[in-house]
XYZ file of C-alpha atoms in Angstrom:
362
model
C 0.000 0.000 0.000
C 2.499 2.624 -1.185
C -0.109 5.049 -2.535
C -1.822 5.856 0.779
C -2.237 9.607 1.267
C -1.008 11.430 4.345
C -4.533 11.937 5.684
C -4.919 14.890 8.068
C -8.649 15.354 7.502
C -10.641 16.632 10.484
C -13.498 14.181 10.018
C -14.394 11.852 8.501
C -10.808 11.089 9.252
C -8.058 8.530 8.919
C -8.796 4.940 9.863
C -6.110 2.383 10.759
C -4.899 0.552 7.666
C -5.140 -2.760 9.529
C -8.809 -2.057 10.259
C -9.564 -1.228 6.635
C -7.840 -4.387 5.472
C -9.790 -6.507 7.968
C -13.049 -4.895 6.833
C -12.110 -5.547 3.221
C -11.428 -9.187 4.043
C -14.841 -9.581 5.715
C -16.878 -7.351 3.408
C -18.582 -10.091 1.386
C -18.854 -12.700 4.124
C -18.869 -12.125 7.877
C -17.587 -14.966 10.056
C -18.685 -17.736 7.722
C -22.414 -16.910 7.721
C -22.699 -16.538 3.941
C -23.580 -12.846 4.088
C -22.004 -9.470 4.663
C -22.474 -7.826 8.057
C -24.470 -5.222 6.113
C -27.006 -7.857 5.054
C -27.908 -9.485 8.350
C -30.799 -8.648 10.647
C -30.025 -6.475 13.626
C -32.153 -8.965 15.586
C -29.850 -11.829 14.644
C -27.607 -13.539 17.164
C -24.557 -12.477 15.138
C -25.375 -8.784 15.369
C -26.443 -8.980 19.007
C -23.060 -10.552 19.779
C -21.291 -7.762 17.873
C -23.334 -5.127 19.707
C -22.495 -6.591 23.114
C -18.828 -7.102 22.272
C -18.424 -3.522 21.060
C -19.956 -2.167 24.253
C -17.700 -4.413 26.337
C -14.580 -3.310 24.462
C -15.356 0.346 25.062
C -16.047 -0.299 28.739
C -12.747 -2.143 29.039
C -10.618 0.422 27.203
C -12.040 3.350 29.161
C -12.433 1.480 32.448
C -16.088 2.546 32.508
C -17.436 1.775 35.999
C -20.655 -0.035 36.817
C -23.741 2.145 36.690
C -23.089 3.477 33.162
C -24.785 2.578 29.907
C -23.077 2.561 26.510
C -25.417 3.361 23.624
C -24.934 3.465 19.862
C -27.180 6.157 18.379
C -27.494 8.047 15.108
C -27.525 11.706 14.114
C -23.969 12.640 15.063
C -22.856 14.964 17.828
C -25.165 17.608 16.380
C -28.252 15.622 17.385
C -26.779 15.244 20.875
C -26.673 19.044 21.132
C -30.461 18.785 21.236
C -30.967 15.414 22.935
C -28.957 16.405 26.006
C -31.125 19.405 26.971
C -34.299 17.655 25.845
C -33.599 14.816 28.278
C -31.667 16.529 31.091
C -32.833 20.160 31.228
C -36.041 20.351 33.258
C -38.207 23.379 34.030
C -36.675 25.739 36.580
C -33.160 24.507 35.835
C -30.347 25.918 33.681
C -27.834 24.279 31.402
C -24.386 25.718 32.148
C -21.657 25.793 29.513
C -17.935 26.367 29.238
C -17.674 28.368 26.013
C -14.509 27.377 24.176
C -15.232 27.718 20.466
C -17.373 26.803 17.503
C -18.667 23.444 18.719
C -19.509 24.595 22.231
C -21.358 27.520 20.647
C -23.414 25.122 18.539
C -24.314 23.166 21.679
C -25.335 26.387 23.442
C -27.469 27.483 20.500
C -29.394 24.196 20.507
C -29.876 24.130 24.284
C -31.487 27.581 24.162
C -34.301 26.054 22.137
C -35.278 23.844 25.080
C -34.658 25.877 28.213
C -32.508 28.383 30.049
C -28.746 28.463 29.595
C -25.836 30.180 31.324
C -22.168 30.632 30.485
C -20.071 29.381 33.417
C -16.770 30.427 31.806
C -15.645 31.635 28.387
C -12.502 32.271 26.367
C -14.339 34.204 23.658
C -12.518 37.418 24.651
C -9.220 35.718 23.844
C -10.471 34.426 20.485
C -10.714 30.926 21.947
C -6.937 30.588 22.116
C -7.120 28.853 25.496
C -9.372 26.918 27.854
C -10.862 29.224 30.509
C -9.616 29.033 34.092
C -12.104 26.845 35.938
C -10.376 26.767 39.320
C -12.997 29.123 40.776
C -15.906 27.610 38.895
C -19.256 28.419 40.463
C -22.505 26.817 39.413
C -25.881 27.958 40.647
C -28.293 25.810 42.605
C -30.368 25.787 39.429
C -27.717 23.928 37.416
C -29.051 20.897 35.556
C -25.585 20.081 34.216
C -22.320 21.640 33.028
C -21.445 21.030 29.385
C -17.881 21.085 28.087
C -16.371 20.415 24.683
C -13.242 18.540 25.704
C -11.508 19.237 22.393
C -12.411 22.049 20.005
C -11.764 20.605 16.561
C -11.825 23.952 14.761
C -9.824 26.125 17.173
C -7.438 23.383 18.321
C -7.789 23.631 22.114
C -8.117 20.754 24.550
C -9.000 20.415 28.222
C -6.005 19.148 30.185
C -7.950 19.003 33.467
C -11.613 18.340 34.094
C -13.635 20.802 36.188
C -14.924 19.795 39.600
C -18.698 20.100 39.352
C -19.620 18.570 42.702
C -23.093 17.083 42.504
C -23.860 18.735 39.177
C -23.586 16.258 36.275
C -20.718 16.951 33.876
C -21.606 16.468 30.210
C -18.801 16.139 27.674
C -18.778 16.415 23.901
C -15.755 14.225 23.170
C -16.325 13.815 19.449
C -12.753 14.687 18.491
C -10.657 13.339 21.370
C -12.417 10.243 22.669
C -9.959 7.388 23.303
C -6.976 9.629 22.585
C -5.894 9.589 26.249
C -6.955 7.981 29.530
C -10.085 9.424 31.117
C -11.864 9.144 34.451
C -15.355 8.445 33.156
C -16.755 8.556 36.703
C -16.364 12.342 36.653
C -18.977 12.566 33.902
C -22.712 12.161 33.968
C -22.808 11.790 30.197
C -20.302 11.666 27.340
C -21.135 11.734 23.645
C -18.982 11.408 20.552
C -19.554 11.146 16.837
C -17.490 8.209 15.603
C -15.864 9.823 12.587
C -12.697 11.077 14.273
C -11.254 8.388 16.563
C -13.845 5.613 16.678
C -14.674 4.676 13.115
C -16.614 6.009 10.125
C -19.523 8.407 10.306
C -22.974 7.008 10.966
C -22.877 6.051 14.640
C -22.657 8.213 17.746
C -21.509 6.786 21.065
C -23.222 7.917 24.266
C -21.878 6.875 27.678
C -24.325 7.866 30.406
C -24.844 7.349 34.119
C -27.891 5.160 34.619
C -29.859 7.481 36.873
C -29.589 10.354 34.376
C -31.263 8.464 31.568
C -33.582 5.937 33.167
C -36.677 8.157 32.932
C -36.697 10.611 30.054
C -39.482 13.239 29.923
C -42.677 11.590 28.719
C -43.493 14.281 26.162
C -40.415 13.591 24.044
C -40.588 11.758 20.758
C -39.712 8.107 21.289
C -36.527 8.200 19.223
C -35.211 11.242 21.102
C -35.511 9.661 24.552
C -32.369 8.211 26.097
C -34.411 5.666 28.042
C -35.774 4.279 24.767
C -32.311 3.315 23.594
C -30.980 2.326 27.010
C -33.837 -0.113 27.650
C -33.580 -1.559 24.144
C -29.774 -1.929 24.364
C -29.385 0.305 21.272
C -31.644 -2.030 19.283
C -34.949 -0.134 19.396
C -34.765 0.458 15.652
C -32.332 -0.611 12.959
C -28.905 0.579 14.109
C -26.086 1.689 11.793
C -24.847 -1.897 11.621
C -21.748 -1.388 9.489
C -20.582 1.666 11.439
C -20.869 -0.260 14.715
C -18.941 -3.120 13.122
C -16.178 -0.697 12.136
C -16.091 0.764 15.647
C -15.646 -2.788 16.902
C -12.596 -3.249 14.676
C -11.118 0.100 15.736
C -11.560 -0.727 19.422
C -9.836 -4.071 18.870
C -7.016 -2.242 17.092
C -6.574 0.116 20.053
C -6.549 -2.816 22.463
C -4.054 -4.772 20.363
C -1.731 -1.744 20.274
C -1.621 -1.328 24.038
C -4.782 0.564 24.912
C -5.595 4.201 25.523
C -2.419 5.036 27.496
C -0.301 3.923 24.542
C -2.487 5.993 22.204
C -1.739 9.063 24.320
C 2.011 8.380 24.273
C 1.986 7.955 20.512
C -0.132 11.069 20.024
C 2.265 13.173 22.096
C 5.276 11.861 20.188
C 3.856 12.473 16.739
C 2.223 15.856 17.392
C 5.406 17.164 19.022
C 7.064 16.877 15.615
C 4.578 19.301 14.068
C 4.418 21.658 17.033
C 8.230 21.785 17.011
C 8.205 22.721 13.335
C 5.871 25.602 14.237
C 7.745 26.746 17.337
C 11.189 26.578 15.699
C 10.167 28.446 12.567
C 11.023 31.901 13.895
C 7.479 33.098 13.292
C 7.125 31.734 9.772
C 4.442 29.456 11.194
C 2.349 30.866 14.025
C 0.449 28.627 16.412
C -3.045 29.898 17.197
C -3.472 28.274 20.611
C -1.560 29.119 23.783
C 0.924 26.230 24.236
C -0.488 24.808 27.480
C -3.914 24.341 25.874
C -2.830 22.861 22.558
C -4.787 19.893 21.287
C -3.221 16.514 20.592
C -5.859 15.980 17.927
C -6.110 19.221 15.935
C -3.033 21.379 15.315
C -3.982 24.857 14.102
C -1.573 27.463 12.736
C -1.319 30.474 10.447
C 1.237 32.070 8.139
C 1.915 35.718 7.306
C -0.624 35.874 4.480
C -3.550 33.958 3.060
C -1.723 33.783 -0.261
C 1.161 31.923 1.359
C -1.268 29.611 3.139
C -2.953 28.798 -0.180
C 0.434 28.030 -1.684
C 1.226 25.776 1.283
C -2.027 23.851 0.834
C -1.535 23.499 -2.924
C 2.029 22.224 -2.602
C 1.121 19.935 0.270
C -1.562 18.297 -1.866
C 0.945 17.820 -4.655
C 3.157 16.005 -2.158
C 0.455 13.597 -0.978
C -0.925 15.486 2.023
C -4.694 15.779 2.451
C -6.834 17.941 4.721
C -4.440 20.711 5.798
C -6.715 23.609 4.942
C -8.271 25.197 8.034
C -12.000 25.151 8.704
C -13.931 27.466 6.412
C -15.187 29.533 9.366
C -11.725 30.467 10.652
C -9.298 29.904 7.778
C -5.634 29.183 8.341
C -4.168 25.704 8.450
C -4.973 22.607 10.451
C -3.509 19.134 10.792
C -5.782 16.622 12.507
C -3.638 13.949 14.115
C -6.126 11.388 15.418
C -5.133 8.000 16.779
C -5.070 6.381 13.344
C -2.737 8.983 11.805
C 0.656 7.239 11.816
C 3.879 8.687 13.219
C 5.384 8.567 9.724
C 2.700 10.911 8.376
C 3.478 13.504 11.052
C 7.192 13.039 10.426
C 6.630 13.663 6.724
C 4.531 16.757 7.408
C 7.144 18.248 9.745
C 9.790 17.698 7.064
C 7.573 19.274 4.411
C 6.931 22.300 6.642
C 10.657 22.804 7.195
C 11.370 22.498 3.481
C 8.525 24.862 2.569
C 9.907 27.447 4.972
C 13.387 27.205 3.435
C 11.949 27.817 -0.006
C 9.545 30.601 0.984
C 10.929 32.171 4.153
C-alpha cells in the first residue's frame, strides 16, 4: 500500500490501515455466515453478539465503571446538542456551559431552544486561544448540568484538566478526542462522541451515560429522542447503523491490540510534538493559534503571514500527498488533525515538508 495519502482530515478522518484491510477481508462474508455484516438482521444472534462485544470493548478500554450505559445512536454529535437538553434540562433549571469555540457555541445554540442556559466560563474574549480558568468555577443551585467540549476541533484547544462540578452532572462532547488519552469516566454524567474522528466512520454516535440520568426521560419527548428508549432496548430499538458499529468494533480491537488508551496518548504526544516543534522553531514563519499549554493533541492549528502563502502551502502539500491541511472554512488558516489512526510517519513527513517549505519561501 504505497499510494496511501497522508490523511490529516478533520473528520471523517483517517482509519487504521489494519482495520480497513480486515473490513475488506470480511466485506462479502462475515464470520462464515454466507452474508455481509451489512445484510444481516439487527435482531440476529450475530449482530447482538457484535453489539455486546463492542460495548464491552469500550467499557474495558475506558475502564467505565458499573452504573453506566453505553449506547450506539445516530444523528452525530449535532443531534446530541439537542438530545442532552431535551432529556436533562427540566423546568426551573439551567444548562451551564464552558464556552470554548465553535462546537460549544453550537451546543449552546441548541440548548437555548429547550430551556434556560448560562455561560459558566468563556474564552471568547481571547479568540478561543485557550481553555478558561475553571479553578474558581461556580454553578448555581439551578444547574441541571455543566457542558464542556473537551476538544475544540476547529480552534485546536483541549482540556487538560476536568472541572470539579460537585453534585452537578458533567456532560462532555468528546467527538474529536475520545480514546486519545486515559479518562476518568466517573467524573462525567454523560459523554457523547460522533465516531468519525477516533472511533470509526460516520454514521454512529456513542453515548456513555450514568444510569440514573437516563432511566426516565421526559414523557413528552418523541420516542426516538428519549435516552431511556435506547438504554432499555440496548441500542436495538430500531435498525442501528450496523456497518458503522462493526467498524467501531474493529477500531476498538485495534486500540486494544496496540496497548490501549495510554499507549495511544504516548503515541499522540510523540507524533504531534514533531509538528508543534516545526511551528515553534520556525522563527514566526508558522504561528500557532493556541496558547501552548492548551494545545490539542488531535487538531493542530496554525497560520502564516498571508492567506496567499497559506494557499500556496495547501496546494504544494496536496501535490506532495498530504490531504486535509486547509483550516475550517469559518476560521481559515491551516490545520492538521492527528487522530489515533494517523501514523507517526505521516506527522514526520509533514514536519519535514513544513521545514522544506519554509526554506523555499521564508
